[in-house]
Short mmCIF file of N, CA and C in Angstrom, two decimals:
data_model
loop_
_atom_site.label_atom_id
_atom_site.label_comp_id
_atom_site.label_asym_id
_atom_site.label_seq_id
_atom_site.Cartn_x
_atom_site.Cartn_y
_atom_site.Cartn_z
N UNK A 1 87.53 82.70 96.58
CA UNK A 1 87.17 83.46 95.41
C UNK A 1 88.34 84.30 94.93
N UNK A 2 89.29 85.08 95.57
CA UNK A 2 90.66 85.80 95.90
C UNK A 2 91.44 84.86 94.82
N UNK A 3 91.22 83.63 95.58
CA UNK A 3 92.29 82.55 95.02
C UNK A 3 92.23 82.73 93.31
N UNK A 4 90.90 82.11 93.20
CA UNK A 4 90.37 82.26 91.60
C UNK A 4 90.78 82.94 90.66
N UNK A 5 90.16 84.11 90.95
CA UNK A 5 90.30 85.48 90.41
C UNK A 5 92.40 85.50 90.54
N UNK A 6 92.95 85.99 91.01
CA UNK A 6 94.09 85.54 91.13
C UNK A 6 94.93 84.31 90.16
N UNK A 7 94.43 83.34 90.27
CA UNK A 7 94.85 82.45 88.93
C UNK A 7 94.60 82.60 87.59
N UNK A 8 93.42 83.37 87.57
CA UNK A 8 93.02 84.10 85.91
C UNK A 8 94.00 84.95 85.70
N UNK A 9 94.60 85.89 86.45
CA UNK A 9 94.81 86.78 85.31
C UNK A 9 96.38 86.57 85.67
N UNK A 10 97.08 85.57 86.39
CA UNK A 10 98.06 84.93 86.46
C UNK A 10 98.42 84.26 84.61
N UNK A 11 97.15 83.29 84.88
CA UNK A 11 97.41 82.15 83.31
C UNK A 11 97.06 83.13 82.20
N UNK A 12 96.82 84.65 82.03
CA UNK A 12 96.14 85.42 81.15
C UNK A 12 97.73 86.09 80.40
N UNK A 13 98.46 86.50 81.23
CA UNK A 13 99.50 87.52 80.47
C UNK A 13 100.53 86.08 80.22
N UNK A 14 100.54 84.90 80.83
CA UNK A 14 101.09 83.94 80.07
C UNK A 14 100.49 83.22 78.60
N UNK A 15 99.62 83.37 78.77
CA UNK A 15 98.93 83.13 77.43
C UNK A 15 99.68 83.79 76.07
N UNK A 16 99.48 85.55 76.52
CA UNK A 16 99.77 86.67 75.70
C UNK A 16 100.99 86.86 75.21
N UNK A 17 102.19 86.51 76.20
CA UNK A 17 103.59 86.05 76.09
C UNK A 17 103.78 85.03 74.83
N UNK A 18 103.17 83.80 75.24
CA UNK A 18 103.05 82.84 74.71
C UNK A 18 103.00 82.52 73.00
N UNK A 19 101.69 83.52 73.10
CA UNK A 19 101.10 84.14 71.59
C UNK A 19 102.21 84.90 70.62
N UNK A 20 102.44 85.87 71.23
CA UNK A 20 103.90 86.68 70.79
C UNK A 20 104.75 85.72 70.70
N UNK A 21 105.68 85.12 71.43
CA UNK A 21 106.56 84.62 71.27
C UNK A 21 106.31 83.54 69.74
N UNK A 22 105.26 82.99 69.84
CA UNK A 22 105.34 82.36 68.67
C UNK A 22 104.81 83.04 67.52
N UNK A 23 104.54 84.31 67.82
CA UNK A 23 104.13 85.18 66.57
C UNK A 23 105.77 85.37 65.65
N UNK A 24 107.03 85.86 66.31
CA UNK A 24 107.98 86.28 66.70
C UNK A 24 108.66 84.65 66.18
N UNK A 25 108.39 83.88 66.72
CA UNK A 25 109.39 82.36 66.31
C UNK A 25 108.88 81.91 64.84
N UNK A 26 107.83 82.41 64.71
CA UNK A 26 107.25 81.38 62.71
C UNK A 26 107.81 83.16 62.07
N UNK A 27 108.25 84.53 62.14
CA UNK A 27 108.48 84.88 61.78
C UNK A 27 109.82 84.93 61.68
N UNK A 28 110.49 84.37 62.30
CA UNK A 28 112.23 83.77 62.33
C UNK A 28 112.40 82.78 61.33
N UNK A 29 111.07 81.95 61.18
CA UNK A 29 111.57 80.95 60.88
C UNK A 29 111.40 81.40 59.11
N UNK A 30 110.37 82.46 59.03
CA UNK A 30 110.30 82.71 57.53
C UNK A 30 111.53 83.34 57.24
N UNK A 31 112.16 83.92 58.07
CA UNK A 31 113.28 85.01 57.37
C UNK A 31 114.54 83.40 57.50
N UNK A 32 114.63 82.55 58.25
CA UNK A 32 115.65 81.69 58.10
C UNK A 32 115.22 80.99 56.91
N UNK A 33 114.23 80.31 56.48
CA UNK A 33 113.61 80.00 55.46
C UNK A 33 114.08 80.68 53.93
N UNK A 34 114.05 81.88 54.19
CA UNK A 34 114.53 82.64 53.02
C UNK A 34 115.46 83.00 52.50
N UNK A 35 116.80 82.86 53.92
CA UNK A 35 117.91 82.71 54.11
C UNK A 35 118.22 81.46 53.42
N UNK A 36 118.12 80.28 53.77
CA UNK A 36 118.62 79.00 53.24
C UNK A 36 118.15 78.95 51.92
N UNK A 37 116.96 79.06 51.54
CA UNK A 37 116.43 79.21 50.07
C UNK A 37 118.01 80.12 49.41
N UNK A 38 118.24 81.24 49.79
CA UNK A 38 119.12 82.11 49.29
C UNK A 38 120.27 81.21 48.86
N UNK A 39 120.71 80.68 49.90
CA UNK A 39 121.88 80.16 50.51
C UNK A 39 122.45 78.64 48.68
N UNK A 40 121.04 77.95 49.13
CA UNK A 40 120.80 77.25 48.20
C UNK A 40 120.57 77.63 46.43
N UNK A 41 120.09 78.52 46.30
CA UNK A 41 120.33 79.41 44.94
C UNK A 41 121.44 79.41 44.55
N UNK A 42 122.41 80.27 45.32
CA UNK A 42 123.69 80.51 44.98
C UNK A 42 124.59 79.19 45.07
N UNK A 43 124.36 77.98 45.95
CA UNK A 43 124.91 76.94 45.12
C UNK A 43 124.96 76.24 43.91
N UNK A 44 123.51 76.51 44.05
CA UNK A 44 123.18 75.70 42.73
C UNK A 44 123.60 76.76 41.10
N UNK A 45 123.75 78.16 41.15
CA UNK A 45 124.12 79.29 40.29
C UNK A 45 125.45 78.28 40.14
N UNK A 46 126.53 78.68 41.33
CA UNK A 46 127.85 78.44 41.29
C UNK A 46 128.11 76.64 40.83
N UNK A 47 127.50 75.96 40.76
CA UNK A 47 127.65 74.75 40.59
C UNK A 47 127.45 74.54 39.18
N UNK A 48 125.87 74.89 38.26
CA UNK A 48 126.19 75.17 36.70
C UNK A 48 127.29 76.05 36.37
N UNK A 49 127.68 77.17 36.66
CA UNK A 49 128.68 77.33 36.51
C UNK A 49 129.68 77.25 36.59
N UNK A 50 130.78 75.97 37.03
CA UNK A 50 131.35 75.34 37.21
C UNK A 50 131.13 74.25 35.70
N UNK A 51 129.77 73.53 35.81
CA UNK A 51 129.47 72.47 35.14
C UNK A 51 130.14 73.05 33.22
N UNK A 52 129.34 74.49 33.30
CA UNK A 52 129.76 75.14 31.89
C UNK A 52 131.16 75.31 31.78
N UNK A 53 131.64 75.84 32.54
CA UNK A 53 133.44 75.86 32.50
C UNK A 53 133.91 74.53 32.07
N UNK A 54 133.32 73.47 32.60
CA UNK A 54 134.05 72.10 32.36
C UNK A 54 133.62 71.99 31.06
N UNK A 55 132.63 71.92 30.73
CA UNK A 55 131.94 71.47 29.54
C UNK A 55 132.24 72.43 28.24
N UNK A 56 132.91 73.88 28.37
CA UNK A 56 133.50 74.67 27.21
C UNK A 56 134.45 73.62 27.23
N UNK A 57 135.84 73.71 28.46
CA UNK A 57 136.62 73.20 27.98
C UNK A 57 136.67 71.85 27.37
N UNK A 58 135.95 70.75 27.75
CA UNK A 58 135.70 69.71 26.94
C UNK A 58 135.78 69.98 25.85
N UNK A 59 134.70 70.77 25.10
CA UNK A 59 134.72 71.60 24.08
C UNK A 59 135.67 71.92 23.24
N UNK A 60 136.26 72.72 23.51
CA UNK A 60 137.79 72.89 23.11
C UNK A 60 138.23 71.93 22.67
N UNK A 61 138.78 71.33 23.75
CA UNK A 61 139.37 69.77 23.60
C UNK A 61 139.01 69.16 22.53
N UNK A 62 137.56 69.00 22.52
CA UNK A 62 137.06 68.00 21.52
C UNK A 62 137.04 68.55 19.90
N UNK A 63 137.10 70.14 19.95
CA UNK A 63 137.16 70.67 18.73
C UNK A 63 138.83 70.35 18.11
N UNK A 64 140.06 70.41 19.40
CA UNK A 64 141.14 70.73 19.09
C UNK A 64 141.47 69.14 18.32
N UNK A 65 140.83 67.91 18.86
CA UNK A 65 140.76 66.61 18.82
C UNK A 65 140.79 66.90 17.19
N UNK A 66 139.27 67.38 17.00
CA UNK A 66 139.15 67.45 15.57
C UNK A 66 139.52 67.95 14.41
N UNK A 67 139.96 68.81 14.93
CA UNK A 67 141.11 69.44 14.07
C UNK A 67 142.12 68.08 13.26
N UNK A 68 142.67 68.26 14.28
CA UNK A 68 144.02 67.43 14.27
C UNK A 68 143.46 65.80 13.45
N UNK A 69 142.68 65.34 13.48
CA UNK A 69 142.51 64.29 12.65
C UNK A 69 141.82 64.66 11.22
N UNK A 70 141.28 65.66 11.30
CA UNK A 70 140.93 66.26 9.65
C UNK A 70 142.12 66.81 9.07
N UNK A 71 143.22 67.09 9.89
CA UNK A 71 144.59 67.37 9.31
C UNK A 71 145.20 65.82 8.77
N UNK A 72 145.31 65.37 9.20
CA UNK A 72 145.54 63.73 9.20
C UNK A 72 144.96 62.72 8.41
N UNK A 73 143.71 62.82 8.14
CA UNK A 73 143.09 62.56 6.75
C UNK A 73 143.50 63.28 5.61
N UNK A 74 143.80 64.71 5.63
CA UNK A 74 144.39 65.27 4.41
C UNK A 74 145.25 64.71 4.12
N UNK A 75 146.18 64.51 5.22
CA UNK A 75 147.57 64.11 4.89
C UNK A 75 147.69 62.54 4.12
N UNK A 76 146.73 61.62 4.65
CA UNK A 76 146.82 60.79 4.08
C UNK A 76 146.15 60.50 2.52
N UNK A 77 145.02 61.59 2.40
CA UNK A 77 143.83 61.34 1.14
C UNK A 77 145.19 62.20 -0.24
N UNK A 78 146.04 63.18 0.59
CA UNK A 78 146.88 63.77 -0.82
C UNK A 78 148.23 63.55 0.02
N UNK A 79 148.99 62.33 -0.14
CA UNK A 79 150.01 62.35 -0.13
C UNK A 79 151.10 63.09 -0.50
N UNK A 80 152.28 63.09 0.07
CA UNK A 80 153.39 64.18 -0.67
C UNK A 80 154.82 63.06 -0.76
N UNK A 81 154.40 63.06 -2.54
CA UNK A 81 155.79 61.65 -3.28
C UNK A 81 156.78 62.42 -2.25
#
């Protein structure tokens, strides 16, 4: 009966450990969770922005493009004898 009694409250504070510890591990895992979420935000921020930098300067480019051939049609639509 010694024995018994003895194995209960042996398997009892392992239980309680047990409980905690994984109270303690899914709350790690929310704050790592929130971490990588973070982590991932700021790539994806820094990555459109990147995408817009490229895409002004395209921009540019493509305005400076246009320029230069509406100069070039003038030149040809009013010749100079």
């Amino acid at each position: 009966m010694i024995a018994r009694f003895a194995a209960r409250a042996v398997s009892r504070p392992t239980r309680i450990v047990a409980a905690r510890a994984t109270t303690v591990r899914f709350y790690s895992e929310d704050q790592f969770g929130r971490k990588e979420k973070a982590h991932e935000d700021q790539y994806v921020r820094q990555h459109e922005k990147e995408q817009l930098k490229r895409l002004r300067a395209q921009l540019a480019k493509n305005e400076q493009e246009n320029a230069e051939l509406k100069k070039k049609i003038e030149e040809h639509e009013n010749p100079k004898a």
